[in-house]
XYZ file of C-alpha atoms in Angstrom:
239
model
C -35.501 1.993 -130.924
C -34.865 0.132 -127.535
C -35.403 1.989 -124.384
C -32.400 2.401 -122.194
C -32.642 2.030 -118.331
C -29.994 3.632 -116.745
C -29.656 2.382 -112.997
C -27.782 4.865 -110.589
C -26.382 3.947 -107.368
C -26.846 6.631 -104.650
C -24.659 6.339 -101.293
C -26.023 6.948 -98.064
C -25.411 10.168 -96.613
C -23.297 10.370 -93.228
C -24.627 11.653 -90.173
C -23.779 15.293 -89.328
C -21.773 16.036 -86.088
C -24.271 18.390 -85.091
C -27.209 15.714 -84.935
C -27.665 13.220 -81.942
C -28.441 9.634 -82.024
C -31.483 8.003 -80.150
C -29.496 6.867 -77.699
C -27.991 10.070 -76.567
C -31.106 11.612 -76.788
C -32.714 8.909 -74.155
C -29.523 9.514 -71.959
C -29.818 13.197 -71.705
C -33.715 12.755 -70.902
C -32.766 10.491 -68.123
C -30.342 12.709 -66.547
C -32.709 15.726 -66.537
C -35.619 13.520 -64.865
C -33.033 12.384 -62.047
C -32.093 16.412 -61.646
C -35.885 17.052 -61.213
C -36.643 14.198 -58.827
C -33.620 15.518 -56.796
C -34.675 18.920 -56.650
C -38.338 17.913 -55.921
C -36.992 15.790 -52.655
C -34.813 18.908 -51.584
C -38.094 21.096 -51.765
C -40.046 18.610 -49.800
C -37.512 18.664 -47.178
C -37.257 22.205 -46.893
C -40.944 22.550 -46.541
C -40.892 19.744 -43.870
C -38.185 21.577 -41.776
C -40.255 25.087 -42.123
C -43.267 23.372 -40.812
C -41.818 21.621 -37.790
C -42.027 23.686 -34.469
C -39.494 23.663 -31.718
C -40.172 24.154 -28.088
C -37.427 25.163 -25.657
C -37.784 24.443 -21.775
C -38.266 26.948 -19.164
C -34.720 27.808 -17.434
C -35.223 27.943 -13.632
C -32.226 29.684 -12.264
C -33.730 29.395 -8.583
C -33.062 31.627 -5.709
C -30.212 33.646 -6.724
C -27.626 34.670 -4.051
C -27.716 38.153 -2.339
C -24.814 40.402 -3.790
C -21.984 41.243 -1.690
C -22.352 45.222 -2.844
C -25.528 47.005 -2.665
C -25.971 50.402 -3.853
C -28.346 52.964 -2.257
C -28.377 56.308 -4.549
C -24.802 56.778 -5.243
C -23.402 55.184 -2.493
C -22.123 51.468 -2.522
C -21.772 49.385 0.520
C -20.098 45.980 1.069
C -21.221 43.430 3.488
C -18.026 42.536 5.329
C -19.373 39.653 7.290
C -20.050 37.631 3.835
C -16.447 38.050 2.535
C -14.800 35.501 4.534
C -15.880 32.624 6.699
C -15.809 33.003 10.490
C -13.160 30.321 10.776
C -11.073 31.991 8.270
C -11.368 35.091 9.817
C -10.155 34.119 13.166
C -7.365 32.163 11.596
C -6.241 35.424 9.408
C -6.658 37.721 12.715
C -5.095 35.031 15.067
C -1.297 34.450 15.460
C 0.391 32.198 12.905
C 3.423 29.800 13.968
C 5.957 29.755 11.040
C 8.173 26.678 11.074
C 11.708 26.765 10.088
C 11.784 24.843 6.884
C 15.197 23.220 7.894
C 13.951 22.023 11.259
C 10.741 20.563 9.928
C 12.549 18.736 7.558
C 14.983 17.252 10.069
C 12.083 16.375 12.266
C 10.378 14.414 9.355
C 13.435 12.364 8.820
C 13.707 11.631 12.360
C 10.057 10.367 12.215
C 10.754 8.419 9.165
C 13.778 6.778 11.097
C 11.861 6.162 14.081
C 10.297 2.700 12.376
C 11.568 0.289 10.112
C 9.050 1.333 7.330
C 5.989 -0.084 6.055
C 7.856 -3.053 4.539
C 8.690 -4.281 7.561
C 5.126 -3.496 9.597
C 6.534 -0.328 11.045
C 8.317 -1.951 13.578
C 9.692 0.402 16.305
C 13.169 1.258 17.468
C 14.283 -1.300 20.289
C 14.077 0.167 23.575
C 16.868 -1.780 25.108
C 15.703 -1.913 28.727
C 17.705 -4.181 31.075
C 15.246 -7.007 30.980
C 15.234 -6.921 27.339
C 19.014 -6.945 27.355
C 19.236 -10.135 29.684
C 16.935 -11.994 27.516
C 18.916 -11.023 24.421
C 21.777 -12.287 26.253
C 20.037 -15.620 27.174
C 18.801 -16.006 23.483
C 22.572 -15.716 22.243
C 23.692 -18.459 24.882
C 20.624 -20.712 24.358
C 23.015 -23.598 23.235
C 23.718 -24.279 26.802
C 19.890 -24.407 27.889
C 19.151 -27.689 26.025
C 21.836 -30.211 25.575
C 19.444 -32.159 22.852
C 19.413 -29.086 20.706
C 21.876 -27.652 18.599
C 22.335 -24.146 17.239
C 24.546 -22.411 14.942
C 27.485 -20.710 16.785
C 27.231 -16.787 16.933
C 30.443 -15.259 17.717
C 31.103 -11.950 19.021
C 29.250 -9.697 21.520
C 25.714 -9.433 21.915
C 24.435 -6.544 19.648
C 20.664 -5.366 19.965
C 18.783 -5.430 16.866
C 17.839 -1.500 15.642
C 14.258 -2.099 15.273
C 12.516 -4.888 17.517
C 8.860 -5.396 19.269
C 8.336 -7.857 22.091
C 5.316 -9.714 22.165
C 3.674 -13.171 23.859
C 3.053 -15.841 21.671
C -0.613 -17.275 21.908
C -1.041 -20.785 21.232
C -3.679 -22.100 19.013
C -6.801 -24.118 19.920
C -5.032 -27.375 18.431
C -1.975 -27.022 20.736
C -3.650 -26.806 23.945
C -2.171 -29.886 25.266
C 1.119 -30.236 23.081
C 2.251 -26.465 22.840
C 0.521 -24.719 25.723
C 2.538 -23.287 28.517
C 0.552 -23.214 31.889
C 0.123 -20.001 33.566
C 2.090 -21.244 36.585
C 5.220 -21.827 34.591
C 4.555 -18.699 32.339
C 6.968 -15.985 33.626
C 7.438 -12.261 32.508
C 11.189 -12.689 30.733
C 13.093 -15.796 29.160
C 15.271 -15.340 32.130
C 12.734 -16.128 34.965
C 11.469 -19.022 32.748
C 15.159 -20.560 32.589
C 15.649 -19.873 36.446
C 12.062 -21.718 37.036
C 13.114 -24.708 35.067
C 16.526 -24.751 36.660
C 14.826 -24.852 40.050
C 12.872 -27.932 38.995
C 15.657 -30.053 37.442
C 18.911 -28.629 38.972
C 20.875 -29.319 35.923
C 23.134 -26.230 35.922
C 23.825 -26.699 39.537
C 24.848 -30.749 38.728
C 26.903 -29.320 35.881
C 28.826 -26.542 38.071
C 29.635 -29.229 40.581
C 31.347 -31.432 37.762
C 32.989 -28.648 36.398
C 34.317 -27.898 39.947
C 35.324 -31.308 40.703
C 37.277 -31.517 37.464
C 39.133 -28.473 38.133
C 40.308 -29.501 41.766
C 41.318 -32.941 40.645
C 44.939 -33.807 41.799
C 44.968 -30.818 44.276
C 44.922 -30.638 48.011
C 41.357 -29.949 48.412
C 40.727 -33.202 46.024
C 43.275 -35.244 48.133
C 41.618 -34.309 51.482
C 37.741 -35.100 50.366
C 39.324 -38.522 49.110
C 40.930 -38.927 52.668
C 37.480 -38.169 54.260
C 35.341 -40.588 51.680
C 38.074 -43.325 52.937
C 37.538 -42.720 56.665
C 33.655 -43.116 56.317
C 32.550 -39.560 56.252
C 32.352 -36.368 54.236
C 33.944 -33.073 55.697
C 31.239 -30.853 56.714
C 30.858 -27.904 54.346
C 32.536 -29.648 51.369
C 30.724 -30.576 48.233
């Protein structure tokens, strides 16, 4: 009788759901170790803070001001001399001047109009004196002063500027010989300078004589002057 060998194949059993693998167990152990280390650090930090000692500086308020009110028993007294300064007390007890707001506003506007403003260097209002009026008239007729200079014609009457100021031009050191006016020729006004120049040149007197000669040309006076010249003499008082 032959022996019969029976080979039975056995399938591997599946891992149950409630069993953990080695990899999962290692992850859990690593998490627990990390939590223990974190807790240990927090414990050390708390112990370090508890062992640290704080020192507070001493506060010195200095000399405190004496109070205005003092109490003696049931009676409280006030030091009136310390309630107000002496200057403020005199102002409060004195007479105060109350200004009318309309009047003060009007005065302020007039004060602003007294000058041309900071944009024009606070030029004051023109003080039209007789001397300044003559100077302004002379400036308006400046075209007749020098025949070699020509100015733009300015028609109409002379009008003084609303804001102006009179000053003296001071020559620089480089104009000592070219633009300097000698002291004996320097006058107070333009009119005085023009009259002084006329005494030296006699230009206006000559011009006036030429104009009068032209006006009397062809008249009896002009004819009489010609007769006197032909006779070899000039009539006394003529010319």
